[in-house]
PDB file of C-alpha atoms in Angstrom:
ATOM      1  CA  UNK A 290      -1.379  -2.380  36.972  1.00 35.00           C
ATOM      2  CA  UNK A 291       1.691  -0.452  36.202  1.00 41.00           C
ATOM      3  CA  UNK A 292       3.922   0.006  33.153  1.00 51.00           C
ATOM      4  CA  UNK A 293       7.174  -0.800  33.955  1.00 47.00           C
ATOM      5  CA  UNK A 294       8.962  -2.476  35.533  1.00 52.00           C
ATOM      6  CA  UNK A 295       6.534  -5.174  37.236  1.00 53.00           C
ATOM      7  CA  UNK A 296       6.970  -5.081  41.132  1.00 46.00           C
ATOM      8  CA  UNK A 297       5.685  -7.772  43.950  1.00 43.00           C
ATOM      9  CA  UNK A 298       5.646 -11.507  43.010  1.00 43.00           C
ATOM     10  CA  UNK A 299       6.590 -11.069  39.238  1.00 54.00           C
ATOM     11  CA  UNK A 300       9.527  -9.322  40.012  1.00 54.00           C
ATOM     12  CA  UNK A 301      10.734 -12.172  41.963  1.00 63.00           C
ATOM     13  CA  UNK A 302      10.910 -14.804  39.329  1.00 78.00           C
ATOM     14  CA  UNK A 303      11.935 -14.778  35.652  1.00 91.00           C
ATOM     15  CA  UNK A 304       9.215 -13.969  33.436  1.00 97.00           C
ATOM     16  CA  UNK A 305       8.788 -16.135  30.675  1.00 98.00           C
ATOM     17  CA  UNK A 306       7.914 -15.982  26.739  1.00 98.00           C
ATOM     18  CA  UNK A 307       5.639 -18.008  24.609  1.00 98.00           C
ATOM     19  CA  UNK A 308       6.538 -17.962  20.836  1.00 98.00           C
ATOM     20  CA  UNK A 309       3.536 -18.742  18.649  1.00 98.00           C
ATOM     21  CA  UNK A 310       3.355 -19.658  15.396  1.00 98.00           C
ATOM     22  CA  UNK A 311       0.510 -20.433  12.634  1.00 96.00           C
ATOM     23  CA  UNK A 312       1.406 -22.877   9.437  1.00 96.00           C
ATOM     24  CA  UNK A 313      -0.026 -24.398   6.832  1.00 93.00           C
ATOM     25  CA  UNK A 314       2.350 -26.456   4.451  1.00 93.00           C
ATOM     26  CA  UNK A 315       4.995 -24.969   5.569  1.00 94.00           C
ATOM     27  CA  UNK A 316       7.808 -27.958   5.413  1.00 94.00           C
ATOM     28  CA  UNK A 317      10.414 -25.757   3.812  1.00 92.00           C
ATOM     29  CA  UNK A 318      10.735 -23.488   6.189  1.00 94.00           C
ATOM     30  CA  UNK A 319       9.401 -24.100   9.598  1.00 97.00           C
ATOM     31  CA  UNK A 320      12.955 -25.839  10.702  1.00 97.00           C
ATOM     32  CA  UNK A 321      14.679 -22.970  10.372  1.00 97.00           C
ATOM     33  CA  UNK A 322      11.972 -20.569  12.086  1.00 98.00           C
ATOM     34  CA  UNK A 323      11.126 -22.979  15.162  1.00 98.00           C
ATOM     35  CA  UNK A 324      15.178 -23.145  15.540  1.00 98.00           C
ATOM     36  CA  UNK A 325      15.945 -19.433  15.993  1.00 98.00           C
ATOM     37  CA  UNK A 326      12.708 -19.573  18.317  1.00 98.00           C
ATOM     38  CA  UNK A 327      13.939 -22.285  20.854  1.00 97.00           C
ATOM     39  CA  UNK A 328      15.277 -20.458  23.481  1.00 98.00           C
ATOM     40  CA  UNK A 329      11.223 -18.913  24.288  1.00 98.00           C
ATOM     41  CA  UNK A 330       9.882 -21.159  27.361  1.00 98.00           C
ATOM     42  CA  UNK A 331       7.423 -22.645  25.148  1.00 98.00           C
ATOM     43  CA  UNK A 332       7.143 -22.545  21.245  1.00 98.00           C
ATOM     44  CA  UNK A 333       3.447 -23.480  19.882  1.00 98.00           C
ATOM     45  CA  UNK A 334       2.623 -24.496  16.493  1.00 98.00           C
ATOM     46  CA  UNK A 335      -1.054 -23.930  15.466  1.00 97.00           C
ATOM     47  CA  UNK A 336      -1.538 -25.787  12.553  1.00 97.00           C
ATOM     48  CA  UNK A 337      -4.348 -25.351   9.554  1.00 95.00           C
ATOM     49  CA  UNK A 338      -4.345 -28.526   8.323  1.00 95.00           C
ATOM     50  CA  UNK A 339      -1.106 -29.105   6.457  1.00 95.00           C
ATOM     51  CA  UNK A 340      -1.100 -31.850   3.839  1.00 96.00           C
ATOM     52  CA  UNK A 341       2.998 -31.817   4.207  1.00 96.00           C
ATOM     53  CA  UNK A 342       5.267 -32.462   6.967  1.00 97.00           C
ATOM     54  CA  UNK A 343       5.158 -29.242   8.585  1.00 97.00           C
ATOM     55  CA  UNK A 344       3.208 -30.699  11.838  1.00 97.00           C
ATOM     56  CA  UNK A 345       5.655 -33.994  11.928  1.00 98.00           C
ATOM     57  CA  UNK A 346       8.597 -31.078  11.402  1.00 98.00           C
ATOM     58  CA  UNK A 347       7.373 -29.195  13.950  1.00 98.00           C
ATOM     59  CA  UNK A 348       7.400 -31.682  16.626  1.00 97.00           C
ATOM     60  CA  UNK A 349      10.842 -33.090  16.018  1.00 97.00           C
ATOM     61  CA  UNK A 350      11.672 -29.510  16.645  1.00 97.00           C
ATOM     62  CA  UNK A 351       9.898 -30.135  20.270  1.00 96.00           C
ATOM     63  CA  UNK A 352       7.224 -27.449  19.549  1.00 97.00           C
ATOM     64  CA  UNK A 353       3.707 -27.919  21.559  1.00 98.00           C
ATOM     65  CA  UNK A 354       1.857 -28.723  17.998  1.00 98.00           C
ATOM     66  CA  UNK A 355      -1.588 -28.211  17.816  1.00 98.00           C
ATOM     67  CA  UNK A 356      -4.023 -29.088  14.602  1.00 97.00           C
ATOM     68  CA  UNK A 357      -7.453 -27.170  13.425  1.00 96.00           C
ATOM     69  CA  UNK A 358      -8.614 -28.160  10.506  1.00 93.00           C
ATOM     70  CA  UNK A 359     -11.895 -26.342  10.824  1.00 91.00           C
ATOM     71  CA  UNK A 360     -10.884 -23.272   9.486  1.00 86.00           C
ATOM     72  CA  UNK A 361     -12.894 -19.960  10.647  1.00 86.00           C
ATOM     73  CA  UNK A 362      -9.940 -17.381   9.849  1.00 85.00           C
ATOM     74  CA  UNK A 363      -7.011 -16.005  11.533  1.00 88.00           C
ATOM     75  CA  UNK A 364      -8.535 -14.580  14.383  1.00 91.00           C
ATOM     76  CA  UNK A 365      -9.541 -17.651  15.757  1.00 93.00           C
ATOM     77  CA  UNK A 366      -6.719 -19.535  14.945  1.00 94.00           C
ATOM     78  CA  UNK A 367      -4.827 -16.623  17.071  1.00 95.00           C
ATOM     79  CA  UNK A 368      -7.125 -17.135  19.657  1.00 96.00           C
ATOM     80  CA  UNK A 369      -6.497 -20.739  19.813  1.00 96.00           C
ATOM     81  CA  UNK A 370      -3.579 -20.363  20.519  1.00 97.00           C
ATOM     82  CA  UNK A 371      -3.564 -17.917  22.677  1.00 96.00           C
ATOM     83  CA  UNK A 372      -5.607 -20.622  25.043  1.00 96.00           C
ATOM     84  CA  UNK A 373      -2.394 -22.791  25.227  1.00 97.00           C
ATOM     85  CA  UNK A 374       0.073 -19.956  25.941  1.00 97.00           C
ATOM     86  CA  UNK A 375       1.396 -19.817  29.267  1.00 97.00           C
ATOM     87  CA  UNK A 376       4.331 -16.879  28.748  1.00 97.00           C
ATOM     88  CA  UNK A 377       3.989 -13.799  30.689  1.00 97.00           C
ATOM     89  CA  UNK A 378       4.897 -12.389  27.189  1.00 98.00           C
ATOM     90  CA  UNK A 379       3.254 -14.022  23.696  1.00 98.00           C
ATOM     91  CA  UNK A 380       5.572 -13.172  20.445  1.00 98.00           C
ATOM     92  CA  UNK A 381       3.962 -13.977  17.093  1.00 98.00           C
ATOM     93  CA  UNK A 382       6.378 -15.406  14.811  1.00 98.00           C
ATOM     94  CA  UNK A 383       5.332 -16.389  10.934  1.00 96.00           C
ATOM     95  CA  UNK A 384       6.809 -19.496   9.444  1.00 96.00           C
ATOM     96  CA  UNK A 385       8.851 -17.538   6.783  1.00 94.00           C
ATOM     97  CA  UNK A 386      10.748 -15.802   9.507  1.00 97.00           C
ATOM     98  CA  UNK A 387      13.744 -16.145  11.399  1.00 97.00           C
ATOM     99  CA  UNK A 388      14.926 -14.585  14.773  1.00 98.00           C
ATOM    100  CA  UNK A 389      18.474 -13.554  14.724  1.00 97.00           C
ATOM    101  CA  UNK A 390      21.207 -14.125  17.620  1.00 97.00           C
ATOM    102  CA  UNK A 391      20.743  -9.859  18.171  1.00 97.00           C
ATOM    103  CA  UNK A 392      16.928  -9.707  17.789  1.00 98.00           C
ATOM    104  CA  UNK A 393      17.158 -12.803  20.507  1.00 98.00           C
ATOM    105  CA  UNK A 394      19.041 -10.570  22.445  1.00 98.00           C
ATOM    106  CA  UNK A 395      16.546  -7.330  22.409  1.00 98.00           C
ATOM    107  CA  UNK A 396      13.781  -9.953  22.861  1.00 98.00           C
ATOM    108  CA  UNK A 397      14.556 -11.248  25.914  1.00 97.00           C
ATOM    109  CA  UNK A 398      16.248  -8.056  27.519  1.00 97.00           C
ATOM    110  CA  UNK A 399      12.672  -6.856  26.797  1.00 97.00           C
ATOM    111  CA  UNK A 400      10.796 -10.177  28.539  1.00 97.00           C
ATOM    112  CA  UNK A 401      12.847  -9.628  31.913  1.00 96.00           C
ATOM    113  CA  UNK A 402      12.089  -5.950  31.811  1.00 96.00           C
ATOM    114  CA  UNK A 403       8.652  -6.885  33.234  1.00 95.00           C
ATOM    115  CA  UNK A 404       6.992  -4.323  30.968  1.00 96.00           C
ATOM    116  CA  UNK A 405       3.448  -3.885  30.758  1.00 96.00           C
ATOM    117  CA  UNK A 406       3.195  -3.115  26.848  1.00 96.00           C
ATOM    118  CA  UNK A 407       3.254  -4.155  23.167  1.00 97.00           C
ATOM    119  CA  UNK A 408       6.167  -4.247  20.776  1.00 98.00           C
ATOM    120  CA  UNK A 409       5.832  -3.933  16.783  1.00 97.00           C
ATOM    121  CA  UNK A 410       8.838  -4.932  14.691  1.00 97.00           C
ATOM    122  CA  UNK A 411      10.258  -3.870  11.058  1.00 95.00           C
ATOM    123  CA  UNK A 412      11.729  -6.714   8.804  1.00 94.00           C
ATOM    124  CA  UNK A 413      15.112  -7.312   6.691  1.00 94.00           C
ATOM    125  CA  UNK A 414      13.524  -8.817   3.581  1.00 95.00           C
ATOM    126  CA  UNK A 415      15.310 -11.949   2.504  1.00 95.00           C
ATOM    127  CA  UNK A 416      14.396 -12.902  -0.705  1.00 95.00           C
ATOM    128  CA  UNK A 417      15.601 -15.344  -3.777  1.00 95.00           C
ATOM    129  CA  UNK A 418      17.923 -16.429  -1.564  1.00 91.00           C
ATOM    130  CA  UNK A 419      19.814 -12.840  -0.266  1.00 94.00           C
ATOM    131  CA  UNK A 420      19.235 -10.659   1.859  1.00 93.00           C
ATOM    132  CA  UNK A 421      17.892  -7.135   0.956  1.00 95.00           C
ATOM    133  CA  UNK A 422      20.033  -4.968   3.122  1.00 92.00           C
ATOM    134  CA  UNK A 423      19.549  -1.975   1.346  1.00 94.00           C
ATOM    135  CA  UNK A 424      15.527  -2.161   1.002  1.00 94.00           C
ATOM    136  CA  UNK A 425      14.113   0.367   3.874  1.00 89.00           C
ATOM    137  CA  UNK A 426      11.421  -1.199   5.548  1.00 83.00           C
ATOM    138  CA  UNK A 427       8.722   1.002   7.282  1.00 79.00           C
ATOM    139  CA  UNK A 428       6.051  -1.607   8.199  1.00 85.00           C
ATOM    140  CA  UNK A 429       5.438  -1.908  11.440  1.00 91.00           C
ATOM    141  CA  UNK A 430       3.461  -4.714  13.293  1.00 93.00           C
ATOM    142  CA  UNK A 431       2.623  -5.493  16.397  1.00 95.00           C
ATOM    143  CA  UNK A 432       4.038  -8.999  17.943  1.00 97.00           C
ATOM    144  CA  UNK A 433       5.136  -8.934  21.033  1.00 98.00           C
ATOM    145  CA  UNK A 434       2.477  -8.587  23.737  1.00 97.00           C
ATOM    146  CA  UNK A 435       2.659  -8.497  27.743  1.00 97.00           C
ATOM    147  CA  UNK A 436       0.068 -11.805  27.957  1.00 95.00           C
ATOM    148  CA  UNK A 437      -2.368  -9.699  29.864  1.00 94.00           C
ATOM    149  CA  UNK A 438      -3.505  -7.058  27.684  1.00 95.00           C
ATOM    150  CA  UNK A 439      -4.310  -9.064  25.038  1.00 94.00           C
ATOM    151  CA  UNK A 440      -7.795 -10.405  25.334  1.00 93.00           C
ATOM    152  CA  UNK A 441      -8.576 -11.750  21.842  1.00 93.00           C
ATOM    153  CA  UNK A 442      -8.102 -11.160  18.118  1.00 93.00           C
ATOM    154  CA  UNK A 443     -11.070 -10.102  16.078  1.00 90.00           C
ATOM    155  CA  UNK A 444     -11.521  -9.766  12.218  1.00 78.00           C
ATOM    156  CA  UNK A 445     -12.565 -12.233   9.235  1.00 62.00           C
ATOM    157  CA  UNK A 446      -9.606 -10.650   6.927  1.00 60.00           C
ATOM    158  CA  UNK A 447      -7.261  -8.419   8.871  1.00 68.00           C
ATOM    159  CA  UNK A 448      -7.336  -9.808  12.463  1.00 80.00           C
ATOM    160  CA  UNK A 449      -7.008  -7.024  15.034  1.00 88.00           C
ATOM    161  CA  UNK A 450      -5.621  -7.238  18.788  1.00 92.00           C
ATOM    162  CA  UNK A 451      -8.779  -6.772  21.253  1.00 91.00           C
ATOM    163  CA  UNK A 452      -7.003  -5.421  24.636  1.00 93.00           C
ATOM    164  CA  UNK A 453      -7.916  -5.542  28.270  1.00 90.00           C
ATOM    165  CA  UNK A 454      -7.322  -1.969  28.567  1.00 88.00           C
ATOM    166  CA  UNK A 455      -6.660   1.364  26.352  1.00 86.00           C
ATOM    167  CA  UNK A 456      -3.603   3.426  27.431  1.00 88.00           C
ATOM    168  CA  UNK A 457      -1.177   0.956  26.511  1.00 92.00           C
ATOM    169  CA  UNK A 458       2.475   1.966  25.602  1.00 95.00           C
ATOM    170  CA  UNK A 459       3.999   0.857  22.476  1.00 95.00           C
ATOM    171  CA  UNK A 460       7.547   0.247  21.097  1.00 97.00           C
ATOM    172  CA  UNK A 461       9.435  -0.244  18.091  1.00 96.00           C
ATOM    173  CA  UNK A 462      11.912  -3.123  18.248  1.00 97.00           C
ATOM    174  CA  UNK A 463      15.146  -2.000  17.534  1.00 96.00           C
ATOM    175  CA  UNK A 464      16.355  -4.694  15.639  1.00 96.00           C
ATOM    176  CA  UNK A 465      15.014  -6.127  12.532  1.00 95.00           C
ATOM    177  CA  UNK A 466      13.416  -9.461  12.168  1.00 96.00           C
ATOM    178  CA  UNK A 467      14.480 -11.433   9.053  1.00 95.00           C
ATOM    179  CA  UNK A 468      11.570 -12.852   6.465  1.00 95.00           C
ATOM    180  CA  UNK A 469      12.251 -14.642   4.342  1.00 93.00           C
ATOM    181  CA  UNK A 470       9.351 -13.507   1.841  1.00 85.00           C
ATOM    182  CA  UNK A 471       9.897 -15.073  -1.367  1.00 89.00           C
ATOM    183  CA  UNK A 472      11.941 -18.163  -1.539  1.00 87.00           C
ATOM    184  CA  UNK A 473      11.249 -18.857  -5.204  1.00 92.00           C
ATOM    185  CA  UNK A 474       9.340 -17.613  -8.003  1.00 95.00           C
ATOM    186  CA  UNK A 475       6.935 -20.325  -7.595  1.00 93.00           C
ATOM    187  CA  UNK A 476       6.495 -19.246  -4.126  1.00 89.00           C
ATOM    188  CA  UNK A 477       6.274 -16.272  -4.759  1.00 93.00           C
ATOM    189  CA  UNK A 478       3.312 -16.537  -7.434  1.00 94.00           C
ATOM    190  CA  UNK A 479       1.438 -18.531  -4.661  1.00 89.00           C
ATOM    191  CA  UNK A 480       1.650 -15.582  -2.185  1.00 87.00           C
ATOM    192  CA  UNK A 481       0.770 -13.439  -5.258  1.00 93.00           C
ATOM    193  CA  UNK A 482      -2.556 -14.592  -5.871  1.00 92.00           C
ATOM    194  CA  UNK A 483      -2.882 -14.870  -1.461  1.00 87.00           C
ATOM    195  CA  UNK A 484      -2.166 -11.517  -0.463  1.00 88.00           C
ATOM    196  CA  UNK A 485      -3.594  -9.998  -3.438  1.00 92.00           C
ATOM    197  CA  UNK A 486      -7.304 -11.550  -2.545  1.00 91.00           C
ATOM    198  CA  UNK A 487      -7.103 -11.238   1.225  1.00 87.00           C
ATOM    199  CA  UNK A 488      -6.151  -7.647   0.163  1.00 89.00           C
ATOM    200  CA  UNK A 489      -9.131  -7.339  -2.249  1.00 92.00           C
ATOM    201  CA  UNK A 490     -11.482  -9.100   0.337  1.00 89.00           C
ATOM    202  CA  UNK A 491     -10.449  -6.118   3.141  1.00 84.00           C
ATOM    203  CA  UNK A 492     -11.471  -3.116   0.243  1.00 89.00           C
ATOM    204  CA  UNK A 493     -14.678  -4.829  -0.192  1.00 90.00           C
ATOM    205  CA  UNK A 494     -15.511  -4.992   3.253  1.00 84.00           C
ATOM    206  CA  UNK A 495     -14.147  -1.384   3.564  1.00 87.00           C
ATOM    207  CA  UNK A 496     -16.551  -0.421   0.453  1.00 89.00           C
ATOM    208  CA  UNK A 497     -13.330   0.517  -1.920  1.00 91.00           C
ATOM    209  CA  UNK A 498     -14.089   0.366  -5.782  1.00 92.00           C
ATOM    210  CA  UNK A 499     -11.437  -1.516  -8.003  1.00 94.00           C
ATOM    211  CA  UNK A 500     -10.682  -1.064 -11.553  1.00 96.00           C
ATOM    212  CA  UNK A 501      -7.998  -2.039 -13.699  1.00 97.00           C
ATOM    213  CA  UNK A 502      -6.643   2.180 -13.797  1.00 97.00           C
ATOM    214  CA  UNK A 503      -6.857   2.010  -9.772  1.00 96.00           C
ATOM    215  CA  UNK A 504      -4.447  -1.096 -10.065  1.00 96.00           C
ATOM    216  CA  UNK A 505      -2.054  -0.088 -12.372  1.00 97.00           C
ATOM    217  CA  UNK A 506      -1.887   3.471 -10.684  1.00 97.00           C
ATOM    218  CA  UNK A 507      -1.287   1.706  -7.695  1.00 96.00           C
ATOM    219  CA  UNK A 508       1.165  -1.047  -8.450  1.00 97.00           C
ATOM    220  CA  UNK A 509       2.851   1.859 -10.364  1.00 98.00           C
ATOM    221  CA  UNK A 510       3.009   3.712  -7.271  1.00 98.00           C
ATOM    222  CA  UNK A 511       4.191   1.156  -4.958  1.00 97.00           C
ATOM    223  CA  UNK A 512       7.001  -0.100  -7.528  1.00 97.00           C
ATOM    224  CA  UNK A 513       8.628   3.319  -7.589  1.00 97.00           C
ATOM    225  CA  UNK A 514       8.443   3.698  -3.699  1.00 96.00           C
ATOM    226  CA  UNK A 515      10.495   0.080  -2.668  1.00 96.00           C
ATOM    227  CA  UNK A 516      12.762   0.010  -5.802  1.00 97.00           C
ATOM    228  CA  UNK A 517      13.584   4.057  -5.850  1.00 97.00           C
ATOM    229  CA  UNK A 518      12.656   5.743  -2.527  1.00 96.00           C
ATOM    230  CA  UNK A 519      13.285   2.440  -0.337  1.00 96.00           C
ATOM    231  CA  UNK A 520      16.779   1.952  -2.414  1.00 96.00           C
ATOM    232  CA  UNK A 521      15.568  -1.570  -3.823  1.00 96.00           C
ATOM    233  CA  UNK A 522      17.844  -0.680  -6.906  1.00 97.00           C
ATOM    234  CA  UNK A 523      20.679  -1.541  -4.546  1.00 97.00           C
ATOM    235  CA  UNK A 524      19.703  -4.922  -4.038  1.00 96.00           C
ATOM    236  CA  UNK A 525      20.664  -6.561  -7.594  1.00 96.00           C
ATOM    237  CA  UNK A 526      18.063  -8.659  -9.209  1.00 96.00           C
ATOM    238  CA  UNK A 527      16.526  -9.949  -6.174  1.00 97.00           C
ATOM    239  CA  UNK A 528      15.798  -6.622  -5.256  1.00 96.00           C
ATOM    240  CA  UNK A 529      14.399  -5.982  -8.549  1.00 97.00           C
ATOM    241  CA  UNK A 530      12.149  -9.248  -8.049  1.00 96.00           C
ATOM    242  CA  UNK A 531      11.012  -8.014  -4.439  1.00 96.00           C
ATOM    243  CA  UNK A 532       9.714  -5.035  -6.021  1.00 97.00           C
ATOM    244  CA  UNK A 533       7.782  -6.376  -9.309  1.00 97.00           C
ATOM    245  CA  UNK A 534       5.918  -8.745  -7.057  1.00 96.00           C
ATOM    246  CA  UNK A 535       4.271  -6.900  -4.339  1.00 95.00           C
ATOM    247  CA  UNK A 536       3.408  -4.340  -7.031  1.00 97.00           C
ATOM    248  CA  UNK A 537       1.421  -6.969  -9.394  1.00 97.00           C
ATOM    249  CA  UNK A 538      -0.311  -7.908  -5.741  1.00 95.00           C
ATOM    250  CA  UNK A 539      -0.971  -3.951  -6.010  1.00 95.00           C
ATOM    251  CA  UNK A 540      -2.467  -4.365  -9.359  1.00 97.00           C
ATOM    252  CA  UNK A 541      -4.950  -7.799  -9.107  1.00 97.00           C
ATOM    253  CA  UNK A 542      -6.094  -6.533  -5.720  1.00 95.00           C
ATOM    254  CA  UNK A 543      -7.310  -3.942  -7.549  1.00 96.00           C
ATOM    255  CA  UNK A 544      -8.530  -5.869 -10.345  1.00 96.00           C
ATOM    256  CA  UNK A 545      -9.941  -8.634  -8.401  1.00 95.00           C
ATOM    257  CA  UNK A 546     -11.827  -5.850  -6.609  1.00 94.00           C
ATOM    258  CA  UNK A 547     -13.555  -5.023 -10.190  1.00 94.00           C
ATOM    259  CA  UNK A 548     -14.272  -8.437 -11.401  1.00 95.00           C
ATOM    260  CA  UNK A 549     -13.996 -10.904  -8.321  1.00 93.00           C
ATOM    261  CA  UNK A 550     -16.050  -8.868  -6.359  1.00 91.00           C
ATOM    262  CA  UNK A 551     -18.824 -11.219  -5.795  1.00 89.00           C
ATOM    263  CA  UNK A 552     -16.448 -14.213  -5.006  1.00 85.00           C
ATOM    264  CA  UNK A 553     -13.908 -12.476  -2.367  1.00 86.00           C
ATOM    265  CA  UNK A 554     -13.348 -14.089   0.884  1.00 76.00           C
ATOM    266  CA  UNK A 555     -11.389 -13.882   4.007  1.00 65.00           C
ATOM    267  CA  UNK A 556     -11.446 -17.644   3.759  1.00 63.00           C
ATOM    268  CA  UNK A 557      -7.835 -17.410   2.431  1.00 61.00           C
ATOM    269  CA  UNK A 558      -5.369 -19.878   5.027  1.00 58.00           C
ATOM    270  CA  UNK A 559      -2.181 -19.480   6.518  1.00 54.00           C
TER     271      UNK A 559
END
């Protein structure tokens, strides 16, 4: 196998990209993200058992939808659908995102390439309804994947990319992909209370201690870094927003570390 570029029968067709998505009551926003995803060769929906319209959504947008209602984590719902992908290339794409006409552009430049590798991406944060230009981002994840080094996802929690093989370049897309993180304060509690448990669950796992000084050290910590180091100061109120919420997740992971510990779960769906 080589790295780049692919040579013999591969190079003489167009390689093709599956777009893969997981929901779960996600009606308000899986139009948009199944939209900027229609150009991929196939767009699959793996579905957790929505009590919305997400699914009906979904398939008016002509996306191959498929429905598990038996849920086991996100590792196997990655590995589901992973069984119905047929791309030489698999891109994950969450429901709250959105690919833009330029990160279209990179995507498929990067599909016809032919190379042999995997691809993490930053975001733009869009959030209360504007988009957070100013906020740095420095996550990196890893979503798009040359279909044959990925052999399956592993993990009750944090699900982790199992590969066929271990010297495996990776990239950093160059352009950002927009996610749309917190719609509304209502939302935004919701994913409060889901990231901070699935966040609590991992420490416990990992053997961390909690506390309520751990939590407020750390959600102290982490509201200083995005609103003063990553400039969210510069992003008006929503900005201000951004970076009050993922710090209280900071805090009651913590917390729920101390007090939940007996109760956490990876059983937490998206």
């Amino acid at each position: 196998m080589t790295n780049s570029p692919l040579g013999g029968a591969a190079a003489s067709r167009k390689l093709t990209l599956t777009i893969g998505i997981l929901t779960l009551n996600e009606e308000d926003n899986i139009k948009a993200c199944i939209s900027s995803a229609s150009f991929a060769d196939q767009v699959i929906v793996v579905d957790s058992g929505s009590t919305d319209r997400t699914t009906a959504i979904a398939c008016e947008q002509g996306a191959q939808v498929y429905r598990y209602d038996d849920w086991q984590g996100f590792a196997v719902q990655r590995n589901r659908l992973l069984a119905h992908a047929t791309g030489d290339y698999v891109f994950f794409l969450d429901a709250d995102e959105v690919i833009s006409p330029a990160f279209r552009e990179e995507l498929q430049a990067i599909v016809q390439s032919g190379t042999e590798a995997i691809w993490m991406v930053r975001w733009r944060m869009v959030a209360f309804g504007k988009e957070l230009k100013y906020l740095r981002s420095t996550a990196k994840v890893e979503r798009l994947f040359w279909r044959g080094l990925l052999r399956e996802y592993t993990g009750v929690v944090h699900e982790e990319a199992q590969l066929s093989r271990g010297d495996v370049p990776r990239h950093l897309m160059k352009t950002p992909l927009l996610h749309y993180s917190r719609n509304t304060v209502h939302s935004s509690l919701e994913k409060l209370t889901q990231y901070a448990m699935l966040g609590a669950a991992k420490r416990a796992q990992e053997g961390a201690r909690g506390g309520i000084w751990r939590g407020m050290a750390s959600s102290v910590a982490m509201f200083l870094r995005l609103y003063i180091l990553h400039f969210g100061f510069l992003c008006g109120g929503a900005g201000f927003l951004y970076c009050v919420f993922v710090a209280l997740e900071s805090f009651f992971r913590y917390v729920a570390l101390a007090y939940d510990r007996p109760y956490l779960s990876g059983d937490v769906r998206r």
